Coordinates of C-alpha atoms in Angstrom, one line a residue:
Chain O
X499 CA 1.7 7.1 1.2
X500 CA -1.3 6.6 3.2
X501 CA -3.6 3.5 3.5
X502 CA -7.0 4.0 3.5
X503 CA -10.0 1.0 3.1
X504 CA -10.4 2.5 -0.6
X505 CA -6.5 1.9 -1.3
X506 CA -6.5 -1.3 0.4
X507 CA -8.4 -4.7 -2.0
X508 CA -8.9 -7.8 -2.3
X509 CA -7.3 -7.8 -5.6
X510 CA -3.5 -7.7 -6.8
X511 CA -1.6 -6.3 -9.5
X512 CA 1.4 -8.2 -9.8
X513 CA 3.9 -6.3 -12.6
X514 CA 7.0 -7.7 -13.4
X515 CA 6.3 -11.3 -13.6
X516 CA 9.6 -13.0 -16.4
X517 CA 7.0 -14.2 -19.8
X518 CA 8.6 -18.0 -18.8
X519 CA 5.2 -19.6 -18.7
X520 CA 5.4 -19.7 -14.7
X521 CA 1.8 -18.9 -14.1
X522 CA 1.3 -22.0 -11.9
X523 CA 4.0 -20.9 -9.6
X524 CA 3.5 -17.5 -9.2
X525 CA 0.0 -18.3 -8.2
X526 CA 1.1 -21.0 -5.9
X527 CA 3.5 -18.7 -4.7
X528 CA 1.2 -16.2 -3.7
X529 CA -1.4 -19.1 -2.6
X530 CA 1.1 -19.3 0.5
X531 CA -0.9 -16.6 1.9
X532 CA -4.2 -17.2 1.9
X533 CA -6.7 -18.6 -0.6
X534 CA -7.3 -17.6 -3.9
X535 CA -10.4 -17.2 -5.5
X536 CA -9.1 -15.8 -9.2
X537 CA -6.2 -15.0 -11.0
X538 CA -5.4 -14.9 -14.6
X539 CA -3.2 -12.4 -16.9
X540 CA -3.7 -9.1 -18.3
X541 CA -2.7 -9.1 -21.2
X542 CA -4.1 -6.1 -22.4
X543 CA -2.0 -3.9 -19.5
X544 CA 0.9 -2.5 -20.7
X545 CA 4.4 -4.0 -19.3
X546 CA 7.9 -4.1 -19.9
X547 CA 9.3 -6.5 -22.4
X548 CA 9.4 -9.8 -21.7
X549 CA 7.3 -9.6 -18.6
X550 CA 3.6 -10.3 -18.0
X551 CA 1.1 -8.5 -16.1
X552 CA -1.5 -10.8 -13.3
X553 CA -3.9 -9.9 -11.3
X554 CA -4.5 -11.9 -8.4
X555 CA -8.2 -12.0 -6.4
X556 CA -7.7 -13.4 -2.5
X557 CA -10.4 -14.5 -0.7
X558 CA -9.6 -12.8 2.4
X559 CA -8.4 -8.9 2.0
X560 CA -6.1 -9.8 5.1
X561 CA -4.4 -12.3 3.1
X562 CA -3.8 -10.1 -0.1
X563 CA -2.2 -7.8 2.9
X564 CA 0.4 -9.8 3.7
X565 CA 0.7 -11.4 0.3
X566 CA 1.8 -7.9 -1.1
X567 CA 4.1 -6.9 1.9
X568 CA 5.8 -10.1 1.7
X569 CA 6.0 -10.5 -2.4
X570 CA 6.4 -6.6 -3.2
X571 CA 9.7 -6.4 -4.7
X572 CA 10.9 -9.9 -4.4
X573 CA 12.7 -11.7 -6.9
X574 CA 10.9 -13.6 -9.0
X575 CA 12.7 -16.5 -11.6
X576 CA 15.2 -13.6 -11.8
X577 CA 13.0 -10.6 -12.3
X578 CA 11.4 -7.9 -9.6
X579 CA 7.9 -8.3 -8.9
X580 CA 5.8 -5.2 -8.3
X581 CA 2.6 -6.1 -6.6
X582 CA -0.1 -3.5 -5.6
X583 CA -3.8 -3.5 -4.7
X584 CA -5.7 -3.1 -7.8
X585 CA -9.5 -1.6 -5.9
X586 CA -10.4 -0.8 -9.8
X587 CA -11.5 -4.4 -10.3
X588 CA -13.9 -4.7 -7.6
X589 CA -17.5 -5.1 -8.5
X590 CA -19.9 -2.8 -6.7
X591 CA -21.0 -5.6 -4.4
X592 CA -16.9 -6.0 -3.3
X593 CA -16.7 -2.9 -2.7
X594 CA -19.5 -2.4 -0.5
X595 CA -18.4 -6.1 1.6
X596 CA -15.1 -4.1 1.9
X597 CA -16.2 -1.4 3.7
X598 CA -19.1 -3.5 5.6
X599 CA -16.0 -5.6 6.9
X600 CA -13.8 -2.7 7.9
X601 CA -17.0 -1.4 9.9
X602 CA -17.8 -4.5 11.8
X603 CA -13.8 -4.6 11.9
X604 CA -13.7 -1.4 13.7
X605 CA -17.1 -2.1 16.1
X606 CA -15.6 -5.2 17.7
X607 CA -12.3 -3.5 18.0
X608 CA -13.7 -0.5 20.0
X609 CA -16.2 -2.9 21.7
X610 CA -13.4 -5.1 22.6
X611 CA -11.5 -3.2 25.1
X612 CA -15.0 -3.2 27.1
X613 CA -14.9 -6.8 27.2
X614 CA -11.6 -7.2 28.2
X615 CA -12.1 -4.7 31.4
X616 CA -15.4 -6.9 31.9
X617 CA -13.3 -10.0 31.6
X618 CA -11.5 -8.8 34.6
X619 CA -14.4 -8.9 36.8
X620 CA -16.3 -12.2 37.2
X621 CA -19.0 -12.8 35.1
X622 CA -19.4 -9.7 32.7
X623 CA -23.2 -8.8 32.7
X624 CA -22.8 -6.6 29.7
X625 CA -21.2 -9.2 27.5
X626 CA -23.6 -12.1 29.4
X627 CA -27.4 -9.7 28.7
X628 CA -25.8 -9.7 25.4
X629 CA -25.3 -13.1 25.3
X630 CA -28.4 -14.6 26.4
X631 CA -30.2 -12.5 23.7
X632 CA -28.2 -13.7 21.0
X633 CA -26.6 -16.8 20.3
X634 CA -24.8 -15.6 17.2
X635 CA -22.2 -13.3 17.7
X636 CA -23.3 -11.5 14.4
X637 CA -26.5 -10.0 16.0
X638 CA -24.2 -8.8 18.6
X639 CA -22.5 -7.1 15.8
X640 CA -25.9 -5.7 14.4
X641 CA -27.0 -4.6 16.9
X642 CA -24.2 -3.2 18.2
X643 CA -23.7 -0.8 14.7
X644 CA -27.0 -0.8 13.9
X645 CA -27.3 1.7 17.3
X646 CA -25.4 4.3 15.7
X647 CA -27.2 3.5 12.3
X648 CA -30.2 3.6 10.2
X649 CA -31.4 -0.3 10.4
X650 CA -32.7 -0.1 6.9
X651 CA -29.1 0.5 5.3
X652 CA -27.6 -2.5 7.4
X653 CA -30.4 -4.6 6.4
X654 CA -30.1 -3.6 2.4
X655 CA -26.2 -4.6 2.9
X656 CA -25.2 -7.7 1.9
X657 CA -24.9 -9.2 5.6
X658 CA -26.3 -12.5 4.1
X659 CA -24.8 -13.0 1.0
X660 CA -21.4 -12.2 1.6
X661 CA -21.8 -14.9 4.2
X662 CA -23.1 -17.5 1.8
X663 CA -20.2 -16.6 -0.3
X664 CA -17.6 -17.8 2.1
X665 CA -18.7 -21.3 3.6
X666 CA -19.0 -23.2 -0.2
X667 CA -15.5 -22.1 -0.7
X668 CA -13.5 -22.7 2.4
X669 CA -15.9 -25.8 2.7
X670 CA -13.7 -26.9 -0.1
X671 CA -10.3 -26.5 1.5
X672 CA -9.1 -28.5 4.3
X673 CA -5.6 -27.9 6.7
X674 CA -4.4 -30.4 5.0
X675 CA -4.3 -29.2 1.9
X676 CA -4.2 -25.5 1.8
X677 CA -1.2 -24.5 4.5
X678 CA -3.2 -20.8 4.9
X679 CA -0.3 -18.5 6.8
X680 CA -2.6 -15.8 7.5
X681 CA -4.1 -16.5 11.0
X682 CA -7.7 -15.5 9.5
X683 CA -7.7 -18.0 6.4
X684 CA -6.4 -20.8 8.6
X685 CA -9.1 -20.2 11.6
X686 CA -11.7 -19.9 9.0
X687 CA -10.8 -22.4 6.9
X688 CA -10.2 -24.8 9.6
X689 CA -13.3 -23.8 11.3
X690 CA -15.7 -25.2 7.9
X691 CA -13.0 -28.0 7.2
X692 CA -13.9 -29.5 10.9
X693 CA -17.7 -28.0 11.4
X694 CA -19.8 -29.5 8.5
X695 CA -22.4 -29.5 11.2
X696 CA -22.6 -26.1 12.1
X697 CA -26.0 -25.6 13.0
X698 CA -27.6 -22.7 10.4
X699 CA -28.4 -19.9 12.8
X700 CA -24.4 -20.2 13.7
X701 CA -23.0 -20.3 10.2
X702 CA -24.3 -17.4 9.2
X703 CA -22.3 -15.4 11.9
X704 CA -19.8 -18.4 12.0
X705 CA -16.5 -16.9 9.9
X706 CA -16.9 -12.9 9.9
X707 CA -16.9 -12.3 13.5
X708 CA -13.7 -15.0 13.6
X709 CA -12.3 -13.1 11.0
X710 CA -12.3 -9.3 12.7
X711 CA -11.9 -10.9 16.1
X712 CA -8.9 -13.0 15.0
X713 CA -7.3 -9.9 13.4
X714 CA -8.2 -7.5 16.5
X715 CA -6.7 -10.3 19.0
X716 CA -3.9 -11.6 17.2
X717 CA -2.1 -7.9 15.9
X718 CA -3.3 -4.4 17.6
X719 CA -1.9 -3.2 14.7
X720 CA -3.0 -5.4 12.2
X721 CA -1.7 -3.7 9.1
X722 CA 1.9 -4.7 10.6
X723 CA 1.9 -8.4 10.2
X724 CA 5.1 -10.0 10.1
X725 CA 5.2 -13.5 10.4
X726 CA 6.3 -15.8 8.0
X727 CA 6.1 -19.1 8.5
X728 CA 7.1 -21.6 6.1
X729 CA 4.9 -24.9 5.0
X730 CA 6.5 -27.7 7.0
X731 CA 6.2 -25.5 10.7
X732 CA 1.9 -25.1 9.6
X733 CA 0.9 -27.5 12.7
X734 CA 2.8 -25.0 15.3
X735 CA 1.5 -22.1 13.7
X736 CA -1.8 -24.1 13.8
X737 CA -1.7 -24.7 17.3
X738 CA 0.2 -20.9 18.4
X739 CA -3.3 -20.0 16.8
X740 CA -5.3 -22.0 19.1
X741 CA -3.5 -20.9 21.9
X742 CA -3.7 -17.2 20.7
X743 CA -7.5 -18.2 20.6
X744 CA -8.2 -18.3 23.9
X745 CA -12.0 -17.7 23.0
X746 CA -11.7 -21.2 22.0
X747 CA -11.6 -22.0 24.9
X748 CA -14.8 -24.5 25.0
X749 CA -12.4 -27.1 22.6
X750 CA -11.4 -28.7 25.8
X751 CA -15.1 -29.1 27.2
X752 CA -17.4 -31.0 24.0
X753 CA -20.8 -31.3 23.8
X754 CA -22.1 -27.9 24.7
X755 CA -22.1 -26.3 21.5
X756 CA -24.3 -23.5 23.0
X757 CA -22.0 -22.3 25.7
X758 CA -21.5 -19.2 26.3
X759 CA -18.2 -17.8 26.1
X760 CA -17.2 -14.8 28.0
X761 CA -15.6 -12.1 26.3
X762 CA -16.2 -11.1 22.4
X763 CA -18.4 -14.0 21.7
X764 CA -17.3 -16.8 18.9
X765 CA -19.0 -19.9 18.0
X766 CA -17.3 -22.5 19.6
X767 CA -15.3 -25.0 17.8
X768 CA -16.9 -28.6 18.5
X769 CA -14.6 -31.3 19.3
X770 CA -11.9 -31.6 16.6
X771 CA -12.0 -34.8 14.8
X772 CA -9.6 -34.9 11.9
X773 CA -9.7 -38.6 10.7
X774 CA -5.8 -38.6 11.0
X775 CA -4.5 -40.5 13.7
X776 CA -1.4 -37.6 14.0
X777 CA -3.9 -34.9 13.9
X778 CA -5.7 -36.0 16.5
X779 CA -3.0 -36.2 18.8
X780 CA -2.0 -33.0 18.3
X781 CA -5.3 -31.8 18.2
X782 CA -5.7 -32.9 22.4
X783 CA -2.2 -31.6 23.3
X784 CA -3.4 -28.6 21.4
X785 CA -6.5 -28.2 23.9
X786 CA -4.6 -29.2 27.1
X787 CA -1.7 -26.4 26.2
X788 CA -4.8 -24.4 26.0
X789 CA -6.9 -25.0 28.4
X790 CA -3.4 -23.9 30.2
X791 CA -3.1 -20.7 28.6
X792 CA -6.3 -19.6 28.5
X793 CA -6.7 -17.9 31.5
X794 CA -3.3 -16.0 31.3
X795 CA -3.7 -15.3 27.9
X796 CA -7.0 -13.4 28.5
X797 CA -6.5 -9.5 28.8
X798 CA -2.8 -9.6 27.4
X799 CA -2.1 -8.3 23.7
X800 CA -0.5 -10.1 21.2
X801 CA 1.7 -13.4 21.7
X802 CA 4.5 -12.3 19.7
X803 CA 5.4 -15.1 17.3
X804 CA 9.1 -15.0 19.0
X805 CA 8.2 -16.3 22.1
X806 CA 5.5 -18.6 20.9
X807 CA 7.7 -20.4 19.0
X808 CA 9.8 -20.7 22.0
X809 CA 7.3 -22.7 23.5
X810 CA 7.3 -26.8 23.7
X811 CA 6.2 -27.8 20.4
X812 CA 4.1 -30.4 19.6
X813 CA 6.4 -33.6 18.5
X814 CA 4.1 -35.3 15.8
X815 CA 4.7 -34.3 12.5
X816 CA 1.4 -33.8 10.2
X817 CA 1.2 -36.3 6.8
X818 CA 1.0 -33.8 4.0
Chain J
X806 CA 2.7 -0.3 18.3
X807 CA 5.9 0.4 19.2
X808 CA 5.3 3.8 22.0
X809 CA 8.3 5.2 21.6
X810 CA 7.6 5.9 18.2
X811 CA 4.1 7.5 19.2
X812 CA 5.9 9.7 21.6
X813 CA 8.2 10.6 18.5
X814 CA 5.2 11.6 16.7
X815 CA 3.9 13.7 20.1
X816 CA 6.8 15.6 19.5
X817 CA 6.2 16.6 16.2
X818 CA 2.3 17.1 16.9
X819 CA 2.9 19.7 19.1
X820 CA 5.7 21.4 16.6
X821 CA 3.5 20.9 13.9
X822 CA 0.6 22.5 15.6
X823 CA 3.0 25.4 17.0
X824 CA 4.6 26.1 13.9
X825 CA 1.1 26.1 12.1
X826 CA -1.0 28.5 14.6
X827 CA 1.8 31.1 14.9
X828 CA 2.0 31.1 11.6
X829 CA 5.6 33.1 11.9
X830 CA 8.1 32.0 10.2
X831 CA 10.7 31.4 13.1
X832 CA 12.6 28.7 13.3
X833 CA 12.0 25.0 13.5
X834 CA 13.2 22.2 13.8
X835 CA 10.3 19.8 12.7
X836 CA 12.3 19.3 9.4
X837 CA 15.1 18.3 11.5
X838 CA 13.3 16.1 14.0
X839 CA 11.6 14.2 11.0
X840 CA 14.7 14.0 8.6
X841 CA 16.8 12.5 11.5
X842 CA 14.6 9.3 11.6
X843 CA 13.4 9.4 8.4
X844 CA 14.9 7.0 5.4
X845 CA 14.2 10.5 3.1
X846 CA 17.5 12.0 2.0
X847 CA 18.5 15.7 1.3
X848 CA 17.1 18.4 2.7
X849 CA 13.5 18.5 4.5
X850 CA 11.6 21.3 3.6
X851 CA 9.2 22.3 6.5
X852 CA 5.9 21.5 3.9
X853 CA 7.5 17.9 3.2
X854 CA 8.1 17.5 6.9
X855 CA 4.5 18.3 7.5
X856 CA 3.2 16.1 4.8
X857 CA 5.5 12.8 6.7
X858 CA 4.0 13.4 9.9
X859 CA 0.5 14.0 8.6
X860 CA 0.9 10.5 6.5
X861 CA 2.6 8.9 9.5
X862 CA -0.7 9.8 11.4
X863 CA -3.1 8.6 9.1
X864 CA -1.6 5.7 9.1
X865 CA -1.5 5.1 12.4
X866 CA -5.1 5.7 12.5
X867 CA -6.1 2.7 10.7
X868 CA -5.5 1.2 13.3
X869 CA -8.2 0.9 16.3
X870 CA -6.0 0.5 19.1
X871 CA -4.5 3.9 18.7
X872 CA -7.4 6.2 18.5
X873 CA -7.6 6.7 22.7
X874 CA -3.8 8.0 21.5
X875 CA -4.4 10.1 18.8
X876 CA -7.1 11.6 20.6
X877 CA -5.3 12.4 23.6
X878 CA -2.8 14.2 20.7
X879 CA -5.7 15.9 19.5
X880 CA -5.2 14.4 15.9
X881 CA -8.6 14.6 15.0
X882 CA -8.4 18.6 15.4
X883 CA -5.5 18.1 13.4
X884 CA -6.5 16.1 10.5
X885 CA -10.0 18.8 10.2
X886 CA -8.0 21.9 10.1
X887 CA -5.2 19.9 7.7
X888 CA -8.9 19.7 4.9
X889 CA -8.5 23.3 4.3
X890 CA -4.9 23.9 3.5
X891 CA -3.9 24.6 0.1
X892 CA -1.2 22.0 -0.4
X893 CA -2.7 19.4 -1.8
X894 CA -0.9 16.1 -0.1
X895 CA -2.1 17.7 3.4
X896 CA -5.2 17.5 2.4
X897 CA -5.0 14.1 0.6
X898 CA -3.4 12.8 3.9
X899 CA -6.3 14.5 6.6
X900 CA -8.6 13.2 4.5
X901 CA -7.2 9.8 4.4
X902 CA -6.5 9.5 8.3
X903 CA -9.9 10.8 8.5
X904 CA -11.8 8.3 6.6
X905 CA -9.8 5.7 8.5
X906 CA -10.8 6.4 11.9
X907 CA -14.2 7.9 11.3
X908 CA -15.8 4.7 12.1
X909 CA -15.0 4.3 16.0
X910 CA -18.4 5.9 17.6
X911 CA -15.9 8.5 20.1
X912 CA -14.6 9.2 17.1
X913 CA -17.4 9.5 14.8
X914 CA -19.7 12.2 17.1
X915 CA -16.3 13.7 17.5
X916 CA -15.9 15.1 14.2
X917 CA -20.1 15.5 13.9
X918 CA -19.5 17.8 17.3
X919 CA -17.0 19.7 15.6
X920 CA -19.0 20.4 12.1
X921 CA -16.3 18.6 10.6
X922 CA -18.9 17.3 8.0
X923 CA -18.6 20.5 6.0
X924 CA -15.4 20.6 5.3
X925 CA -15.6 16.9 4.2
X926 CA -18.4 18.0 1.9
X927 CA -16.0 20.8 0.5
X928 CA -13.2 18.0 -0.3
X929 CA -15.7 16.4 -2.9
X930 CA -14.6 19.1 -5.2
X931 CA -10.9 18.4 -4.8
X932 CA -8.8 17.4 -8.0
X933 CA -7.1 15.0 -5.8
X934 CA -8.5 11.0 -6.8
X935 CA -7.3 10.1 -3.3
X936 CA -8.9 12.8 -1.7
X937 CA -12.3 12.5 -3.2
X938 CA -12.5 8.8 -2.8
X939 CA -11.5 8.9 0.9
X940 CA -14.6 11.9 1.2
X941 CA -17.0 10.2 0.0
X942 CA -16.3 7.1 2.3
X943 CA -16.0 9.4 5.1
X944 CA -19.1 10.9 4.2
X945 CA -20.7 6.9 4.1
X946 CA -19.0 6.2 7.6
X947 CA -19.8 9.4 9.2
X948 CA -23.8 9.2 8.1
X949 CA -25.6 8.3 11.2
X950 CA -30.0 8.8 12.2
X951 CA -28.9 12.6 12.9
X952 CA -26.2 13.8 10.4
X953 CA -28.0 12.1 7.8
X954 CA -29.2 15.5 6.4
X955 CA -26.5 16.8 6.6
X956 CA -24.5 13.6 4.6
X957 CA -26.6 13.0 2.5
X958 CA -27.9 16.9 1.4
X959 CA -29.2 17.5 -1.8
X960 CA -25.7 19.0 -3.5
X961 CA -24.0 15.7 -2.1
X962 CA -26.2 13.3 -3.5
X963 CA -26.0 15.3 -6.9
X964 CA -22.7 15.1 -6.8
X965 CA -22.6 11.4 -6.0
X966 CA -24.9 10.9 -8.8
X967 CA -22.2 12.8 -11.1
X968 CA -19.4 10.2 -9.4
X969 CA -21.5 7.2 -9.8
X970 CA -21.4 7.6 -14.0
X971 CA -17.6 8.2 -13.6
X972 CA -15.1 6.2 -15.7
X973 CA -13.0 5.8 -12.3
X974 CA -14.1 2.7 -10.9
X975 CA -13.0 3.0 -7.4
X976 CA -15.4 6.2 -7.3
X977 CA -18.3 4.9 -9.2
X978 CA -18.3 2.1 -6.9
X979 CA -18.3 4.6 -3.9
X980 CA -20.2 6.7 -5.2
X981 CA -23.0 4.1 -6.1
X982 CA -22.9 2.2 -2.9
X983 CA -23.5 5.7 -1.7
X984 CA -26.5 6.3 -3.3
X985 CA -28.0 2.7 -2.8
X986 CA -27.2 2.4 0.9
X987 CA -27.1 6.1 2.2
X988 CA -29.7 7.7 -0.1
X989 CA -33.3 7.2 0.1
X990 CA -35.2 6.8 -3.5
X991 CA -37.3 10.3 -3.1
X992 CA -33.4 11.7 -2.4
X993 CA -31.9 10.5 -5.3
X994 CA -34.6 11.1 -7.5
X995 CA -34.8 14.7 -6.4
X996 CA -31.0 15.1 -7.1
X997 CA -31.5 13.4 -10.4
X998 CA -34.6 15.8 -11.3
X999 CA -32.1 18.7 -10.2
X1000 CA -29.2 17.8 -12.3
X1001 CA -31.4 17.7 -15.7
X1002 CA -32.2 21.6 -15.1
X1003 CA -28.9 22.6 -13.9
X1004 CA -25.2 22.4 -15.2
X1005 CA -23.6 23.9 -12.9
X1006 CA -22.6 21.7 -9.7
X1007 CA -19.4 20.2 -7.4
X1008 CA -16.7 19.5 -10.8
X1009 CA -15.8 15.7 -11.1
X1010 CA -11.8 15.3 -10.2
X1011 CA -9.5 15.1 -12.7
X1012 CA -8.2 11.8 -13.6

């Protein structure tokens, strides 16, 4: 089979599920992967006896990736789940985000390679003209597709509300209590559980470009994700992120939330402060191991989750 | 991406591509090559081997950091001449590996250069869902200031008007996001004027 943007959703069918009343942990289950905006059953679909049809809506369609590799024919209180995308239940507007993801997906991967190769040499003017014209890294990405594009169809998209969708949402979810495995939930819901003062003209641009970027940087191949990491190992995975991050880089310098950061540009990440004693330790080891890494990290691919778990971990455990 | 397996699928490429343009039927071992690494069991015929490495590439073009690759293989060429065969799933499958790496810009005039649009265009008609639904996304991705009359020509936007009332959700959706994004008002009027006079036009897939 082949896996196109149109096959590929938001939204799960998850067939097979044993009629036990286990709703709750099924969707807890699957909330292991990234957040959920929806679920509920469909009762109407046909199944087999004495199983119960869902449909699951994630947040993120990255998430409801790796939720359906993982949960695909996995046992389930003693029965088979199926799980499969279910694109028929996207509204119009979903649909049209969808593709207006993959595209800016697909712009700041081709545009990427460029700013690695400028990375190389000191002080990329391309990425820096850029820059100094735009704080946001989303009018980089507009005007970056909008040169190959008809201005009047980007503008007509829904650039603006599908960002005014996100924030109220992941405003609502902290690290501490939604473990997000996915690398893009956790960054982005991190990034509004730490940054209730993002300035406006940021936090419009603030989560997309994370989102694409995180995905280009983390996995070349990003429809091959295969980490799982269980709850209680979250903070490493938390900080392997950071590290992985290296476009973070300005954690370890603080006030200059304006800084410029070389490379595919992300808002910066003001100085972590998470009101947990724990937390914060781990937060400044975090930043030194970065500040470490981040120069050798720069132009190589993916840190494969092997080796970065072979790295020192941080000792302090985080209070769930 | 694991290069070993790319240069696996270089292999077959080039059989593929040999086997196809000679069009003789000598033999080949491009059933062999594929069944030896693949999990299917039983025989390969030399159509299903086709249809695994044509899938195999698709998928591999969803993803961005292949493309140099795959254009160095001359996949693209591929995946236009694959729109016009008669079996079905090799069409379904060029489509597909089409629509998914339409949107990277070498890529992209590539396939403009190459009048690939009209064959696209021609897989609107297909009975395939997947087919159709991965055309009219193409079509979408592959619209830019100077293949926009081409894209979005009159029997097109018809046609997506047709899709847009469809009971398939997945194509309505396209279709409509087509027509709202791609499509200018005077357009879609026009094609809406047209249809009222007319019966005949591109047939809706089956479900």
């Amino acid at each position: 089979q082949v896996y196109t943007i149109n096959l590929e959703s938001r939204y799960l069918l998850i067939q097979g599920v044993p009629a036990l009343g286990v709703m709750k942990e099924l969707v807890e289950q699957f909330a292991l992967y990234g957040a959920i905006e929806e679920y509920h059953a469909l009762d109407e679909y046909p199944a087999e006896q004495f199983t119960e049809v869902y449909l699951i809506k994630f947040k993120k369609l990255q998430c409801a990736r790796v939720a359906k590799k993982k949960m695909d024919e996995r046992s389930f209180f003693g029965s088979l789940l199926h799980v499969c995308y279910a694109p028929e239940f996207e509204t119009v507007q979903e649909t049209r985000e969808k593709l207006q993801d993959r595209r800016k997906y697909i712009a700041k991967a081709t545009n990427q390679r460029d700013c690695f190769v400028l990375k190389k040499v000191e002080g990329p003017k391309k990425t820096a003209s850029k820059n100094s014209e735009h704080d946001c890294p989303w009018s980089t990405l507009e005007s970056d597709v909008a040169s190959n594009w008809d201005p009047s169809c980007f503008t007509s998209s829904p650039g603006v509300s599908h960002n005014t969708a996100y924030p109220s949402g992941n405003q609502n979810q902290s690290l501490l209590t939604s473990p997000h495995y996915d690398n893009n939930c956790a960054e982005i819901s991190g990034y509004f559980g730490q940054n209730t003062s993002l300035t406006p003209s940021v936090h419009p641009g603030g989560h997309i470009p994370p989102a694409s970027l995180m995905q280009q940087r983390m996995v070349p191949a990003y429809n091959g994700i295969d980490r799982f990491m269980p709850r209680t190992t979250h903070l490493q995975e938390r900080k392997r992120k950071r590290e992985e991050g290296n476009k973070f880089s300005l954690i370890g310098t603080s006030e200059d939330n304006t800084e410029v950061v070389i490379g595919p540009q992300l808002p910066e990440i003001p100085k972590v402060d998470m009101d947990d004693e724990s937390l914060n330790t781990s937060a400044t080891l975090i930043r030194n191991k970065l500040k470490e890494v981040a120069d050798s990290v720069s132009t190589t691919s993916v840190e494969k989750p092997e080796s970065s778990s072979a790295k020192p971990l941080v000792k302090q455990r985080r209070r769930i | 991406m694991e290069l070993g397996r790319l240069e696996y699928l270089q292999a077959l490429v080039t059989e593929f591509q040999v086997t196809d343009s000679t069009g003789n039927k000598r033999r080949c071992s491009l059933p062999l090559s594929v069944s030896s690494v693949s999990s299917h069991t039983g025989p390969f015929s030399l159509a299903e081997a086709k249809e695994q490495v044509l899938a195999n590439l698709a998928n591999f073009a969803y993803d961005p950091s292949n493309y140099e690759y795959l254009r160095q293989l001359q996949v693209l060429d591929l995946f236009l001449d694959m729109l016009t065969e008669d079996n079905e799933s090799l069409v379904e499958f060029a489509m597909g590996g089409l629509c998914n790496l339409c949107l990277d810009k070498t890529n992209k005039e590539y396939i403009l250069e190459a009048n690939g649009v009209e064959p696209i265009i021609n897989c609107l008609s297909s009975s395939n869902e997947e087919t159709v639904v991965s055309a009219v996304t193409t079509l979408m991705f592959l619209t830019t200031p100077r293949s926009r009359a081409q894209t979005t020509a009159l029997p097109v936007v018809e046609c997506m008007l047709r899709f847009s009332l469809s009971a398939n959700t997945r194509l309505s959706n396209l279709a409509s996001i087509f027509l709202q994004d791609y499509c200018s008002p005077p357009q879609v009027e026009e094609a809406r004027n047209l249809s009222r006079h007319t019966a005949v036009g591109i047939p809706l897939p089956k479900d």
